[in-house]
């Protein structure tokens, strides 16, 4: 699988649907990132919300200080603390909100070209460092 | 996925939800059973077990702990947008 922006997220963007904005810096409302075991989750173009995910490892982290500038989404680096569980082969960025996870939009699936993936958690921290140029560009 | 990785994943999945001691004990029994089936004498079996122990010890040190003895952190470094999603890619 290659990296992908979930097409149903793009559809929601174009339709100006609810809960699509990524430049929301709130503890329960904004972009988050999940560590994914692709042994339990397979990307699908039909996936749209968080409840479609499986194989989530560790505790999802919020991408704080998110920015959207000239089409590029960026945010702070992440630290997953004391992670254990199965191996992680992918990252999934999603847009959380205070509602049910059936309304948290899946944004991006990233599993290719990433240094440090796959990683087998050892109970220690896992950090995610985004590129200085940003996370993705539309 | 190679056979080692595939089997490791299956073992990990099978052990999920069991107490740590149960997983370690079961893993040890599997090692012993695998070794004894290839050796008619204890000397050869113990030599293979000792070799395995050294490789496990090295892997533990190199992959999971820092030279100072503290637990190793894992670092995931994501390339830039133009690398993650080259022009024309990432459509679905």
Coordinates of C-alpha atoms in Angstrom, one line a residue:
Chain A
X1 CA 0.0 0.0 0.0
X2 CA 1.2 3.5 -0.8
X3 CA 0.6 6.6 1.2
X4 CA -2.9 8.0 0.6
X5 CA -5.3 10.7 1.6
X6 CA -8.6 9.0 2.2
X7 CA -10.8 9.8 -0.8
X8 CA -13.9 10.2 1.3
X9 CA -12.1 12.9 3.3
X10 CA -11.3 14.7 0.1
X11 CA -14.9 14.4 -0.9
X12 CA -15.9 15.8 2.5
X13 CA -13.5 18.7 2.0
X14 CA -14.9 19.6 -1.4
X15 CA -18.4 19.4 0.0
X16 CA -17.5 21.5 3.0
X17 CA -18.9 18.8 5.3
X18 CA -18.7 18.9 9.1
X19 CA -15.5 18.1 11.0
X20 CA -13.0 18.4 8.1
X21 CA -10.9 21.4 9.3
X22 CA -7.5 20.4 10.5
X23 CA -6.3 23.7 11.9
X24 CA -8.2 23.2 15.1
X25 CA -6.0 23.2 18.2
X26 CA -8.2 21.7 20.9
X27 CA -7.6 18.7 23.2
X28 CA -10.7 16.8 22.0
X29 CA -11.3 18.5 18.6
X30 CA -8.7 18.5 15.9
X31 CA -6.2 16.3 14.1
X32 CA -4.9 13.2 15.8
X33 CA -2.6 10.4 14.8
X34 CA -2.9 6.7 15.4
X35 CA -0.2 4.0 15.3
X36 CA -1.5 1.1 13.2
X37 CA -0.7 -2.6 13.0
X38 CA -1.5 -3.4 9.3
X39 CA -1.7 -7.0 10.3
X40 CA -5.1 -6.1 11.6
X41 CA -6.0 -3.1 9.4
X42 CA -6.0 -2.8 5.7
X43 CA -6.5 0.5 4.0
X44 CA -9.6 0.9 2.0
X45 CA -10.8 3.7 -0.2
X46 CA -14.2 3.0 1.3
X47 CA -13.1 3.9 4.8
X48 CA -14.3 7.2 6.1
X49 CA -14.4 7.3 9.9
X50 CA -12.3 6.1 12.8
X51 CA -14.6 3.2 13.6
X52 CA -13.2 1.6 10.3
X53 CA -9.8 1.3 11.9
X54 CA -8.4 -1.7 13.6
X55 CA -5.0 -2.7 15.0
X56 CA -4.5 0.6 16.9
X57 CA -1.4 0.5 19.0
X58 CA -0.8 2.7 22.0
X59 CA -2.7 5.8 22.8
X60 CA -3.5 8.1 19.9
X61 CA -1.8 11.5 20.1
X62 CA -3.1 14.9 19.2
X63 CA -1.2 16.8 16.5
X64 CA -1.1 20.1 18.5
X65 CA -0.5 23.5 17.0
X66 CA -1.9 22.4 13.6
X67 CA -1.5 24.8 10.7
X68 CA -2.9 24.9 7.2
X69 CA -0.8 27.1 5.0
X70 CA -1.0 27.4 1.2
X71 CA -2.4 23.9 1.1
X72 CA 0.1 22.3 3.4
X73 CA -1.0 20.7 6.7
X74 CA 1.6 20.8 9.5
X75 CA 1.7 20.3 13.3
X76 CA 3.9 19.5 16.2
X77 CA 5.8 16.3 16.5
X78 CA 4.4 13.5 18.6
X79 CA 5.5 11.3 21.5
X80 CA 3.7 8.1 22.3
X81 CA 4.7 7.1 25.8
X82 CA 5.3 3.6 27.1
X83 CA 4.0 1.8 24.0
X84 CA 3.6 -1.9 24.0
X85 CA 1.8 -4.3 21.7
X86 CA 2.1 -5.6 18.2
X87 CA 4.3 -4.1 15.5
X88 CA 3.4 -0.8 13.9
X89 CA 3.6 -0.4 10.2
X90 CA 1.5 2.7 9.5
X91 CA 0.3 6.0 10.8
X92 CA -3.3 7.2 10.3
X93 CA -4.1 10.9 10.7
X94 CA -7.7 11.5 11.5
X95 CA -9.9 14.5 12.6
X96 CA -11.3 13.9 16.0
X97 CA -14.3 15.8 17.5
X98 CA -16.3 15.6 20.7
X99 CA -18.8 13.3 19.1
X100 CA -18.8 9.5 18.5
X101 CA -15.9 8.0 16.7
X102 CA -18.2 7.3 13.8
X103 CA -17.8 11.0 13.0
X104 CA -14.0 11.2 13.3
X105 CA -12.9 11.5 9.7
X106 CA -9.9 9.5 8.5
X107 CA -7.6 11.9 6.7
X108 CA -4.3 10.2 5.7
X109 CA -2.8 6.7 5.7
X110 CA 1.0 6.7 5.8
X111 CA 3.1 3.6 5.5
X112 CA 5.6 4.2 2.8
X113 CA 9.0 6.0 2.8
X114 CA 8.9 6.5 6.5
X115 CA 12.1 6.0 8.5
X116 CA 11.5 3.9 11.6
X117 CA 8.6 1.9 10.3
X118 CA 7.8 -0.9 10.9
X119 CA 8.6 -0.6 14.6
X120 CA 8.0 -3.2 17.4
X121 CA 7.1 -1.4 20.6
X122 CA 9.3 -2.2 23.5
X123 CA 7.4 -0.5 26.3
X124 CA 9.4 2.7 25.7
X125 CA 8.4 5.9 24.0
X126 CA 7.8 6.2 20.2
X127 CA 8.3 9.6 18.7
X128 CA 7.0 10.8 15.4
X129 CA 8.9 13.6 13.7
X130 CA 7.2 15.3 10.8
X131 CA 9.2 16.9 8.1
X132 CA 10.0 20.6 8.5
X133 CA 8.1 21.2 5.2
X134 CA 4.9 19.9 6.7
X135 CA 2.9 16.7 6.8
X136 CA 1.0 16.7 3.5
X137 CA 0.0 19.1 0.8
X138 CA -3.2 19.1 -1.2
Chain B
X1 CA 6.7 -10.9 5.0
X2 CA 9.4 -13.5 5.7
X3 CA 8.7 -16.6 7.6
X4 CA 10.3 -15.4 10.8
X5 CA 8.3 -12.2 10.9
X6 CA 5.1 -14.0 10.0
X7 CA 5.6 -16.6 12.8
X8 CA 6.6 -13.9 15.3
X9 CA 3.4 -12.0 14.5
X10 CA 1.3 -15.2 14.9
X11 CA 3.0 -16.0 18.3
X12 CA 2.4 -12.4 19.4
X13 CA -1.2 -12.6 18.4
X14 CA -1.6 -15.9 20.2
X15 CA -0.1 -14.5 23.4
X16 CA -2.1 -11.4 23.5
X17 CA -4.2 -11.2 26.6
X18 CA -2.2 -13.8 28.5
X19 CA -0.1 -13.0 31.6
X20 CA 3.5 -12.1 30.9
X21 CA 4.8 -15.2 32.8
X22 CA 2.5 -17.5 30.8
X23 CA 3.9 -16.0 27.5
X24 CA 7.5 -16.4 28.6
X25 CA 7.0 -19.9 29.8
X26 CA 5.2 -21.0 26.6
X27 CA 7.9 -19.3 24.5
X28 CA 10.6 -21.1 26.5
X29 CA 8.8 -24.5 26.0
X30 CA 8.6 -23.9 22.3
X31 CA 12.3 -23.2 22.1
X32 CA 13.2 -26.3 24.1
X33 CA 10.9 -28.5 22.0
X34 CA 12.3 -27.1 18.7
X35 CA 15.9 -27.7 19.8
X36 CA 15.5 -31.1 21.3
X37 CA 14.0 -32.4 18.1
X38 CA 17.2 -31.7 16.2
X39 CA 19.7 -33.1 18.7
X40 CA 20.2 -36.7 19.9
X41 CA 22.7 -35.6 22.6
X42 CA 22.5 -33.0 25.3
X43 CA 25.8 -31.4 24.3
X44 CA 24.6 -30.3 20.9
X45 CA 21.3 -29.2 22.3
X46 CA 22.9 -27.1 25.0
X47 CA 25.3 -25.6 22.5
X48 CA 22.5 -24.5 20.3
X49 CA 20.6 -23.2 23.3
X50 CA 23.7 -21.2 24.5
X51 CA 24.1 -19.8 21.0
X52 CA 20.4 -18.8 20.9
X53 CA 20.8 -17.2 24.3
X54 CA 23.7 -15.0 23.1
X55 CA 21.8 -13.9 20.0
X56 CA 18.7 -13.1 22.1
X57 CA 20.8 -11.1 24.6
X58 CA 22.5 -9.2 21.8
X59 CA 19.1 -8.4 20.2
X60 CA 17.7 -7.3 23.5
X61 CA 20.6 -4.9 24.0
X62 CA 20.8 -3.5 20.5
X63 CA 17.1 -3.1 19.8
X64 CA 15.6 -2.3 23.1
X65 CA 18.1 -0.6 25.3
X66 CA 20.6 2.2 25.0
X67 CA 24.3 1.7 25.7
X68 CA 23.8 3.4 29.1
X69 CA 21.3 0.7 30.0
X70 CA 18.1 2.9 29.7
X71 CA 15.2 1.8 27.5
X72 CA 15.6 2.7 23.9
X73 CA 13.1 5.1 22.3
X74 CA 11.9 4.4 18.8
X75 CA 11.9 7.3 16.4
X76 CA 9.7 7.5 13.3
X77 CA 10.8 10.2 10.9
X78 CA 8.3 11.2 8.3
X79 CA 9.6 12.7 5.0
X80 CA 8.2 15.9 3.5
X81 CA 4.9 16.2 1.7
X82 CA 6.5 16.0 -1.7
X83 CA 8.0 12.6 -0.8
X84 CA 5.0 11.2 1.0
X85 CA 2.7 12.2 -1.7
X86 CA 4.6 12.9 -5.0
X87 CA 2.7 14.9 -7.6
X88 CA -0.1 12.8 -9.0
X89 CA 0.1 10.2 -6.2
X90 CA -2.0 9.7 -3.1
X91 CA -5.3 10.1 -4.9
X92 CA -6.7 7.1 -3.2

